Coordinates of C-alpha atoms and ligand atoms in Angstrom, one line a residue:
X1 CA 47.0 8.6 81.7
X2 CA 46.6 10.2 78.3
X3 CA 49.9 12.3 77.7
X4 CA 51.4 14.5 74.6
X5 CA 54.1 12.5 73.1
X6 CA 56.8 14.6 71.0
X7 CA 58.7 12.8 68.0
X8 CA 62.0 13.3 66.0
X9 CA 64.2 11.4 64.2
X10 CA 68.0 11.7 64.9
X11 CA 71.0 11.0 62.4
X12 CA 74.2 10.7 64.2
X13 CA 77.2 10.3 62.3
X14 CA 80.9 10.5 64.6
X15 CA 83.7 11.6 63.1
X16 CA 86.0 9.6 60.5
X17 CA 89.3 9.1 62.1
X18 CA 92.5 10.5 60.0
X19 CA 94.5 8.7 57.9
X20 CA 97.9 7.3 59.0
X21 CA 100.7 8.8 56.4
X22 CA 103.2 6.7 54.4
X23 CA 106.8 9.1 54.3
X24 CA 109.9 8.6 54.6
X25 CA 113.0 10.5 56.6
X26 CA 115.0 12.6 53.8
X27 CA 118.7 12.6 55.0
X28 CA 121.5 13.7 53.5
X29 CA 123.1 10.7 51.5
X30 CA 120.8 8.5 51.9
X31 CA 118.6 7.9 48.8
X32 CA 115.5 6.8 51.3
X33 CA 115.4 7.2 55.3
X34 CA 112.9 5.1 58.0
X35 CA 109.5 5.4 57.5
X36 CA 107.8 8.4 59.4
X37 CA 104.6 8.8 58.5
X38 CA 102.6 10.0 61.8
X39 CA 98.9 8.3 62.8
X40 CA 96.2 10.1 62.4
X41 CA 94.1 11.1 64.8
X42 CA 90.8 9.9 65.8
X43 CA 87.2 11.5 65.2
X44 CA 84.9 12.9 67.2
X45 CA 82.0 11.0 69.1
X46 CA 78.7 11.8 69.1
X47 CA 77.1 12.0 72.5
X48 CA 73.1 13.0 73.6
X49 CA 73.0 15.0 76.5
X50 CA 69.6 15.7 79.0
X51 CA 69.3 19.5 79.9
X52 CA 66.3 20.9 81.4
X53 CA 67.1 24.1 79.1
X54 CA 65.0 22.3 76.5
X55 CA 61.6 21.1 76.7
X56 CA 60.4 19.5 73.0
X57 CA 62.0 18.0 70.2
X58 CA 61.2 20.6 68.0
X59 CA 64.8 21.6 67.2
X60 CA 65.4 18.3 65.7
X61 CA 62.0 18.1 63.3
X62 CA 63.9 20.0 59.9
X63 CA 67.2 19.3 60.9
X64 CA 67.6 15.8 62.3
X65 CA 71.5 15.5 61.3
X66 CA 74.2 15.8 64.0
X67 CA 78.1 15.5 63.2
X68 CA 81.5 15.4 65.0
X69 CA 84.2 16.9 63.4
X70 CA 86.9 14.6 61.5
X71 CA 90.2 13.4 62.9
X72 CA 92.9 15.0 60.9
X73 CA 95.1 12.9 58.5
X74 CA 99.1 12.2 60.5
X75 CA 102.2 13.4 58.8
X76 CA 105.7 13.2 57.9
X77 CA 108.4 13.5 61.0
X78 CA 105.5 11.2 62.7
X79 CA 103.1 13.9 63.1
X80 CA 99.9 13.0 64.5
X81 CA 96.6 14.4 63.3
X82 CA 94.8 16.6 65.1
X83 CA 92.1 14.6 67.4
X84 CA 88.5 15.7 66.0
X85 CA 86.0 17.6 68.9
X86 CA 83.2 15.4 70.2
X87 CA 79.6 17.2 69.6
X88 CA 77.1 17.1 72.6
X89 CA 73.2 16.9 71.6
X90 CA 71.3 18.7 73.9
X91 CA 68.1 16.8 74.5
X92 CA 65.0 17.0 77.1
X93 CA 64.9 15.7 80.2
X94 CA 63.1 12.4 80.0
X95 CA 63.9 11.6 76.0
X96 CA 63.6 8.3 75.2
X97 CA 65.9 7.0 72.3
X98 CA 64.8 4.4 70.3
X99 CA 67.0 2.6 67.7
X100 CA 65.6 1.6 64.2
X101 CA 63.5 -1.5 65.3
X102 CA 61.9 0.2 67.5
X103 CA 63.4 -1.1 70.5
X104 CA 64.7 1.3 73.9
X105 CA 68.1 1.9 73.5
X106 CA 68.9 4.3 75.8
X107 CA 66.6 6.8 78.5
X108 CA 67.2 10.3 79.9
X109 CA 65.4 10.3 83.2
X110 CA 67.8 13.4 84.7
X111 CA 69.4 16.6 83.9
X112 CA 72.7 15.7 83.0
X113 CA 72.6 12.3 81.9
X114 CA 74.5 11.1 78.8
X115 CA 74.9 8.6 76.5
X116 CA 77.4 7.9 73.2
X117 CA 75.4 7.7 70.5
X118 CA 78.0 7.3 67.8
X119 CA 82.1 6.4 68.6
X120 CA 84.2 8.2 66.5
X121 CA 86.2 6.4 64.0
X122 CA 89.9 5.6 65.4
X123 CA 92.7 7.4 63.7
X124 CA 95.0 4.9 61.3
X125 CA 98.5 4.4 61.8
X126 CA 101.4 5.9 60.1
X127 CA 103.6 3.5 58.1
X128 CA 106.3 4.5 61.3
X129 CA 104.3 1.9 63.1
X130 CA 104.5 -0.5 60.8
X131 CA 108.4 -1.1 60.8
X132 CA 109.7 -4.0 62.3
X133 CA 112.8 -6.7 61.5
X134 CA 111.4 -8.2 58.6
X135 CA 109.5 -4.9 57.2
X136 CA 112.3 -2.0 56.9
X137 CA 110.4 0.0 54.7
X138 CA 106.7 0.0 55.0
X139 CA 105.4 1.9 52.4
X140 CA 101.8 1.4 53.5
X141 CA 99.9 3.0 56.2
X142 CA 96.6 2.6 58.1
X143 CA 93.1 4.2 56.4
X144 CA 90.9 5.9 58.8
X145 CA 88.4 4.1 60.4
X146 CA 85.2 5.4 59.7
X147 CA 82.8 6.9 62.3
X148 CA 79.8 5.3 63.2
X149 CA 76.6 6.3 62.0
X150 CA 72.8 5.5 63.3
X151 CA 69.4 6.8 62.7
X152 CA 67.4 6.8 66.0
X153 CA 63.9 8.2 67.0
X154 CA 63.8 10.5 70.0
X155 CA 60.5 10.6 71.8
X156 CA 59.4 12.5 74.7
X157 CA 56.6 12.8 76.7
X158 CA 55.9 16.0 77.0
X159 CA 55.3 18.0 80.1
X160 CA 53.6 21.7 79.9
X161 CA 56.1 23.6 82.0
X162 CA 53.0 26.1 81.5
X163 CA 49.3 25.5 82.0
X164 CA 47.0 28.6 80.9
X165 CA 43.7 28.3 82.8
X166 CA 41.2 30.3 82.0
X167 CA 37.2 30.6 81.1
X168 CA 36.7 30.3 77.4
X169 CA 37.2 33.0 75.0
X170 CA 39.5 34.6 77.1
X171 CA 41.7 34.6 75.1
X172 CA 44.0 31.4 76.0
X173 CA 44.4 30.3 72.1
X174 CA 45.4 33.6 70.9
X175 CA 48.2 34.3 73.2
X176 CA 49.4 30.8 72.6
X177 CA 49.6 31.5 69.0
X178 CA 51.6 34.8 69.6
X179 CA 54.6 33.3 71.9
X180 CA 55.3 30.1 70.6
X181 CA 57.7 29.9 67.6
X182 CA 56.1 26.2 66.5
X183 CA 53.3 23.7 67.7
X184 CA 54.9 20.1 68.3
X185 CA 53.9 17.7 66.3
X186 CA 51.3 15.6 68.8
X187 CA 50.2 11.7 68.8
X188 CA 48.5 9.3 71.5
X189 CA 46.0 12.3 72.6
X190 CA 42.3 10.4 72.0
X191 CA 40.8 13.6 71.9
X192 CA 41.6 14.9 68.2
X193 CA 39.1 18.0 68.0
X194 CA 39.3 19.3 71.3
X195 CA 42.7 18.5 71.6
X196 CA 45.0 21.0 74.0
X197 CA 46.9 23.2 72.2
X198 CA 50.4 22.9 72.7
X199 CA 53.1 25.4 71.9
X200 CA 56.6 25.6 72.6
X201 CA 58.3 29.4 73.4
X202 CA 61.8 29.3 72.3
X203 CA 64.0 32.2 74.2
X204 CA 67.6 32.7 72.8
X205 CA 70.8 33.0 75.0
X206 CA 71.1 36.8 75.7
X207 CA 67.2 37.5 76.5
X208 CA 69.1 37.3 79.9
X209 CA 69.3 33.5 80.1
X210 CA 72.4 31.6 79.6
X211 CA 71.8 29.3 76.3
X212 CA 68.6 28.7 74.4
X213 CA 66.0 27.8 76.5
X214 CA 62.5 26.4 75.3
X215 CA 59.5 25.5 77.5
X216 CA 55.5 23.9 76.7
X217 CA 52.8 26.3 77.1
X218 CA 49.4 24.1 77.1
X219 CA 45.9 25.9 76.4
X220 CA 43.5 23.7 78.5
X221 CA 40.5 24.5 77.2
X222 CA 36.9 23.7 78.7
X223 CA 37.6 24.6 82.2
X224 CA 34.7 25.8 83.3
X225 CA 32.0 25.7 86.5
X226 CA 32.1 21.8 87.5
X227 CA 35.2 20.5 85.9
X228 CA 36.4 19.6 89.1
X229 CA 33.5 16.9 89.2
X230 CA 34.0 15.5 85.8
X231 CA 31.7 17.3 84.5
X232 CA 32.8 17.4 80.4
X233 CA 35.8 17.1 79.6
X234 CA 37.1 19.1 82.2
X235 CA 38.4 16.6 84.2
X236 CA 40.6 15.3 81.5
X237 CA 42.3 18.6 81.0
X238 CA 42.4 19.2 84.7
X239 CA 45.1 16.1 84.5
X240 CA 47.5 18.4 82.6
X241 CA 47.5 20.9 84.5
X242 CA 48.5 18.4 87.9
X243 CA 51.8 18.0 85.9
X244 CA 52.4 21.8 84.7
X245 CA 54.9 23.6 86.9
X246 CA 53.8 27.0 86.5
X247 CA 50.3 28.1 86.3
X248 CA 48.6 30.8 84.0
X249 CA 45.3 32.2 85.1
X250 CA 44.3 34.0 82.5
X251 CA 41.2 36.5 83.2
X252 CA 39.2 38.7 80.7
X253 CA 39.5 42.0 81.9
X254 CA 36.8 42.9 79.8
X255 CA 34.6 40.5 80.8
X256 CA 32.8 39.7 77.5
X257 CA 31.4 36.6 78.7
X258 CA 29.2 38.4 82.1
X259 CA 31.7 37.4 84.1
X260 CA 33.6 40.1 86.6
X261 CA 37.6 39.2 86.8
X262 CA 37.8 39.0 90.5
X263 CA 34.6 36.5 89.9
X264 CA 36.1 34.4 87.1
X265 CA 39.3 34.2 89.3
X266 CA 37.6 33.1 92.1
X267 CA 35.5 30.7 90.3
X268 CA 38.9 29.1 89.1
X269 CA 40.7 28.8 92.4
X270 CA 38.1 26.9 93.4
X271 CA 37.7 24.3 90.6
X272 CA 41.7 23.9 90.9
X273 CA 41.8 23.6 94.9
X274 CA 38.6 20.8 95.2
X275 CA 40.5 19.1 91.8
X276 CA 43.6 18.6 94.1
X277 CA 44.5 21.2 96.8
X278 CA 48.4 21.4 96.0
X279 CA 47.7 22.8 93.0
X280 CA 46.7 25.8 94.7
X281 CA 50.5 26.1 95.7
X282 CA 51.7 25.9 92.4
X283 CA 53.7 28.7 91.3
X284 CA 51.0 31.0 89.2
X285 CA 50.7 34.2 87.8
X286 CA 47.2 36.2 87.0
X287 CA 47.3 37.7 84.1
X288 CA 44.4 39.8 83.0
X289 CA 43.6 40.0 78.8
X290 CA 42.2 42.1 76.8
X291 CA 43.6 45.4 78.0
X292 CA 42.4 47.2 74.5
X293 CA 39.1 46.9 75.2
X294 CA 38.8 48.7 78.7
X295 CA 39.5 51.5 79.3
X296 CA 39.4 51.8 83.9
X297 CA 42.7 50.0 85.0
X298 CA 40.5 49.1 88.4
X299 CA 40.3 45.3 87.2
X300 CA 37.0 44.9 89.6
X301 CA 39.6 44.5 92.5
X302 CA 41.1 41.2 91.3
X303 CA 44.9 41.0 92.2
X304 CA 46.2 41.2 89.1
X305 CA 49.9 40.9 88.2
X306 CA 49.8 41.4 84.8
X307 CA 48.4 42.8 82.1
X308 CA 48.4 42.3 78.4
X309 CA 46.5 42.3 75.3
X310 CA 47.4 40.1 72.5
X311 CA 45.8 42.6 70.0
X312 CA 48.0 45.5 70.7
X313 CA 50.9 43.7 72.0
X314 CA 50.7 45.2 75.8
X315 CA 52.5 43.0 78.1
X316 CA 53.3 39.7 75.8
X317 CA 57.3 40.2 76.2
X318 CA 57.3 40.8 79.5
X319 CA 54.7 38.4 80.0
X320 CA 57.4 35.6 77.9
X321 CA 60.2 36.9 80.3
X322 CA 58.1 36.4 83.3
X323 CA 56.9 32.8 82.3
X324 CA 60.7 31.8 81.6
X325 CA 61.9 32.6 84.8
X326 CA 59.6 31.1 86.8
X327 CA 60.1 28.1 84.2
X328 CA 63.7 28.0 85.1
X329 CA 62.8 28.3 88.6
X330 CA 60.7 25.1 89.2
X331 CA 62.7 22.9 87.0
X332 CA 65.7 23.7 89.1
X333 CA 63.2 22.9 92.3
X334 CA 61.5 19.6 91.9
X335 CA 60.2 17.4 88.7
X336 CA 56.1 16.9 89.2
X337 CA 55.9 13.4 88.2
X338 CA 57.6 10.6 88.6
X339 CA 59.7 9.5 85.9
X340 CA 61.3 6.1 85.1
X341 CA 64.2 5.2 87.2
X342 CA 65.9 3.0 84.4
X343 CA 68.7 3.7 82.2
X344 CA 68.9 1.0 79.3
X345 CA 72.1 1.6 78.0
X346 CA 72.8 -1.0 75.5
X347 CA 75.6 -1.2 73.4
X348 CA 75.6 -1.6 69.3
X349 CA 76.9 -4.7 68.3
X350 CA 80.5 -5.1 66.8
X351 CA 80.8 -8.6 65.8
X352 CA 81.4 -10.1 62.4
X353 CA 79.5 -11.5 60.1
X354 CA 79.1 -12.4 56.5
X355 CA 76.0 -12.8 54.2
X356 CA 75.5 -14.6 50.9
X357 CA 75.0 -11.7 48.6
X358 CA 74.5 -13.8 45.1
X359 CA 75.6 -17.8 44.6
X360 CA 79.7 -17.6 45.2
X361 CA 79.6 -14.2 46.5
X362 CA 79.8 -13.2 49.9
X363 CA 80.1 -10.0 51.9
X364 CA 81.7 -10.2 55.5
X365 CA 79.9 -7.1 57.3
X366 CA 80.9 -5.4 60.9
X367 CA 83.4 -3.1 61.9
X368 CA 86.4 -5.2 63.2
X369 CA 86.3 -6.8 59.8
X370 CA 86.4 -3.2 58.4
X371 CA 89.2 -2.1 60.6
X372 CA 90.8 -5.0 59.1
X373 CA 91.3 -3.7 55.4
X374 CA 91.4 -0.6 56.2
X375 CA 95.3 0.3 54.7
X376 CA 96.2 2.6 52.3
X377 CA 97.9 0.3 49.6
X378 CA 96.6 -3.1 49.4
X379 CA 98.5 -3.8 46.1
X380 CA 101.9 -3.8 48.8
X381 CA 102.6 -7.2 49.5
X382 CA 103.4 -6.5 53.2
X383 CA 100.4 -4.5 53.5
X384 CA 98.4 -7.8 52.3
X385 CA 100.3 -9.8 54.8
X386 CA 99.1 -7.9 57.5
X387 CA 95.7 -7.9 56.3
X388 CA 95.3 -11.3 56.3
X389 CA 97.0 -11.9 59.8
X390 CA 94.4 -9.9 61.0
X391 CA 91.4 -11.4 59.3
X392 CA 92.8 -14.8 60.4
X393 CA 92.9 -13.2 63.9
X394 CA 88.9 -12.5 63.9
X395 CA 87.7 -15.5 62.8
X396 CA 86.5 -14.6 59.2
X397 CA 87.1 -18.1 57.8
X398 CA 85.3 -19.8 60.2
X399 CA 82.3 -17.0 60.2
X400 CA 82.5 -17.6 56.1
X401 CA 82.3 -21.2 55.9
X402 CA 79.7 -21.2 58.4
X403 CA 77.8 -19.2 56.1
X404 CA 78.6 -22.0 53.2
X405 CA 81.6 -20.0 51.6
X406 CA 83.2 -22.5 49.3
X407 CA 87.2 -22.6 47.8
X408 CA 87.2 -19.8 45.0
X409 CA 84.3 -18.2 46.4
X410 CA 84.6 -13.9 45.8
X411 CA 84.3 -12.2 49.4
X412 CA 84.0 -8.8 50.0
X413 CA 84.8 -6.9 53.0
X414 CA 84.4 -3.3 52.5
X415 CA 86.5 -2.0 49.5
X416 CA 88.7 -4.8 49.0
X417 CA 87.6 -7.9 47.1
X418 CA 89.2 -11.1 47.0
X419 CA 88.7 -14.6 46.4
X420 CA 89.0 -17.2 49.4
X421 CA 90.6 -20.6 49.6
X422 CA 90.1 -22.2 53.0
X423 CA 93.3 -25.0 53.2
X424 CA 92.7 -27.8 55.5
X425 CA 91.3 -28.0 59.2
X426 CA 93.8 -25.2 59.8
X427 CA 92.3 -22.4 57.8
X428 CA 93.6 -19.9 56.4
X429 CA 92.7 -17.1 54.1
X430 CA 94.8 -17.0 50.3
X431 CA 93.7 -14.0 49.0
X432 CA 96.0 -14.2 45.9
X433 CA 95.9 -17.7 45.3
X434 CA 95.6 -19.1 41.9
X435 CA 94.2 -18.3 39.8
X436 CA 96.7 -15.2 39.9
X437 CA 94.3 -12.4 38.5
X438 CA 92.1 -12.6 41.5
X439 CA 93.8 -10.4 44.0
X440 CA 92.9 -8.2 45.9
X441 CA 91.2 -5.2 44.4
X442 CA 90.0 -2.2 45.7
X443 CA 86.3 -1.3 45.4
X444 CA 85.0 2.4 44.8
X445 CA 84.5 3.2 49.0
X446 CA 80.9 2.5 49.3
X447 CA 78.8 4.9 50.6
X448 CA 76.7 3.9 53.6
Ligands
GDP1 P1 40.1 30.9 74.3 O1 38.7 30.3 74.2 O2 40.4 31.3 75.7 O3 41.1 30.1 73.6 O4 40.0 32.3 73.5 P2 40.4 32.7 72.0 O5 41.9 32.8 72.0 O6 39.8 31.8 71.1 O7 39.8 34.1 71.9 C1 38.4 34.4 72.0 C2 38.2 35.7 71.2 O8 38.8 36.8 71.9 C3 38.7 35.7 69.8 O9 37.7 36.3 69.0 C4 39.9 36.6 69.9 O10 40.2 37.2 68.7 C5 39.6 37.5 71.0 N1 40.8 38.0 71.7 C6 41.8 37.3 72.2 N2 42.7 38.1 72.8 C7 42.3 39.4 72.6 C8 42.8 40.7 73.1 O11 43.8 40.8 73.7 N3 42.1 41.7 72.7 C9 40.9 41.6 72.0 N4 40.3 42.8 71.7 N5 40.4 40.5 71.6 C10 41.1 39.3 71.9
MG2 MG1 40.9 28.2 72.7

């Protein structure tokens, strides 16, 4: 079945987690107390959440870019950092998040469904939690570990919560064009010039609704005598309307085209009911247009609950109002079509790897190996120590030789730079080594 499909991009970036502080106790006496610099704490994640309060993308088209707050650096008298808030996405119901490649990574099938987009970074420890026997004064703490960070696509197949039915030039375009705030962008519909309109209604919190709600009004043009047979296009559009949840019969009061209102209405109950007879117990309203131009409220006798007229501006709010509650209504009620029952949750990778970046230099890549060297002073021989006890821990010399790392090679893993020495089947990293000069240095923080 032909369908609307709605696209945005999304950048998620989590919070960075605080830095752990390097202080020491002052006492009285004593020239230089325990360590008791406080961790910090961590950052916020970034999580997408389905709501039926929002029916398109359209929020995300000029602003893509969603951010947690940052965990706040620890302290002296081991003072933790304040933890940094988590931000929730609102998304449709039915978004489908796709990572960079293109491939599902996660879908939103119900109201309420979530998924972490982006983990906060974890706070760093305090030089406090670096004391032990051998290390009475740490004077090196933890760096923050940096919050991850993803550019997705969010896609949605979009469902008009609104179907306006009418004969043409009633008048269906116009009022679209004077509700809706913006017109989603639209792709996969094979029919480019007659295409339905689309338009999305934003209503803010306090228009008596809780929060901002959005909803799809479609303009399904060429409905007309004999759609119900296939007759044109017709049948095509008739399809949209099977999956709208509220229905718009939209008459012209002033019946420019011949036709008498109670006779256009009655011309379009039919079409609908020998289409498919439920749709006939859809939720609708009838709504007559073009109230400027007549002048004897009678309406022919049509039962009309509404009247408006998108040159003057009679009835439109009230009309939006009306729409949004019966919008609310039906979502809470039952969802028209079936969706898909799978959730593909599938986590990012975190292993470690390392890549030849030009002949002797080498770049281990992946967050562990970041966590890794992430301390505050890497020029502190203890620091380095632990450094290397971790690296040893994950692997990197085997992952490095693997990628054809020789002796006096220069690796890189994230700002610190080094040169690696691999010492007999029992590896081990030397990042000092000789020749002397080529410690450890720290690198600018790159920017990614
Ligand atoms: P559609 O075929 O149902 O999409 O109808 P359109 O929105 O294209 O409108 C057909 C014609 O009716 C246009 O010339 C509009 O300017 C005019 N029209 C639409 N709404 C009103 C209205 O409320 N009052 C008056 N006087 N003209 C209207
Ligand atoms: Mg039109």
């Amino acid at each position: 079945m032909s369908s609307f499909v709605d696209r945005a991009q999304l950048h998620a970036k989590a919070g960075d987690g605080g830095a752990g502080a390097v202080s020491f106790r002052r006492e009285a006496h004593v020239d230089r107390g325990g360590p008791d610099g406080g961790s910090g704490g961590s950052g916020g994640d970034v999580w997408v959440v389905a709501t039926t309060n929002q029916a398109s993308l359209i929020g995300f088209r000029d602003h893509p870019h969603r951010r947690a707050t940052d965990g706040g650096h620890g302290a002296s008298k081991r003072k933790t950092g304040l933890t940094g808030s988590d931000l929730e996405v609102p998304v449709p119901v039915g978004t489908v998040i796709r990572d960079r490649s293109g491939d599902v990574v996660c879908d939103l099938p119900e109201d309420g469904d979530r998924w972490l987009v982006a983990k906060g970074g974890r706070g760093g420890r305090g030089n406090a939690s670096f004391l032990s026997n051998r290390r009475r004064a740490p004077a090196f703490g933890e760096q923050g570990e940096r919050g991850e960070e993803f550019w997705l696509t969010l896609e949605l197949k979009l469902v008009a919560d609104v179907a306006i039915v009418g004969f043409p030039n009633v008048g269906k375009s116009t009022l679209i064009a004077s509700v809706s705030a913006a017109k989603p962008k639209i792709a996969d519909y094979p029919f480019t010039t007659l295409e339905p309109h689309l338009g999305v209604v934003t209503i803010g919190g306090g228009a008596g609704f809780e929060s901002t709600t959005d909803f799809v009004v479609a303009d399904i043009p060429g409905l007309v005598e004999g759609a119900a047979e296939g007759k044109g296009l017709g049948h095509e559009f008739l399809r949209h309307i099977e999956r709208a949840r509220v229905l718009l019969i939209l008459l012209d009061l002033a019946a420019t085209g011949g036709v008498a209102p109670a006779t256009q209405l009655a011309v379009l109950l039919d079409e609908l009911g020998r289409y498919q007879p439920d749709l006939l117990d859809r939720p609708r309203l009838v709504v007559g247009s073009k109230s400027d131009l007549i002048a004897d409220r009678d309406h022919d006798g049509a039962p009309i609950d509404l009247v408006i007229s998108a040159v003057t501006g009679e009835g439109v709010r009230v009309l939006v109002g009306r729409l949004a509650e019966m919008v609310v209504q039906a979502r809470s009620v039952a969802v028209p079509a079936a969706r898909p029952a799978i959730v593909i949750h599938r986590p990012f990778p975190e292993q470690i790897a390392a890549q030849r970046l030009a002949p002797g230099v080498f770049e281990v890549i992946g967050r562990a190996a970041e966590r890794a060297v992430g301390l505050s002073d890497l020029t502190d021989d203890q620091a380095l120590d632990v450094v290397l006890a971790r690296l040893r821990r994950l692997g990197v010399d085997r992952v490095l030789a693997r990628a054809g790392a020789r002796d006096g090679d220069e690796v890189r893993i994230a700002d610190l730079e080094f040169t690696w020495y691999r010492y007999g089947p029992d590896s081990s990293l030397s990042p000092g080594g000789p020749p002397v000069e080529a410690g450890p240095r720290r690198r600018p923080r790159s920017t990614r």
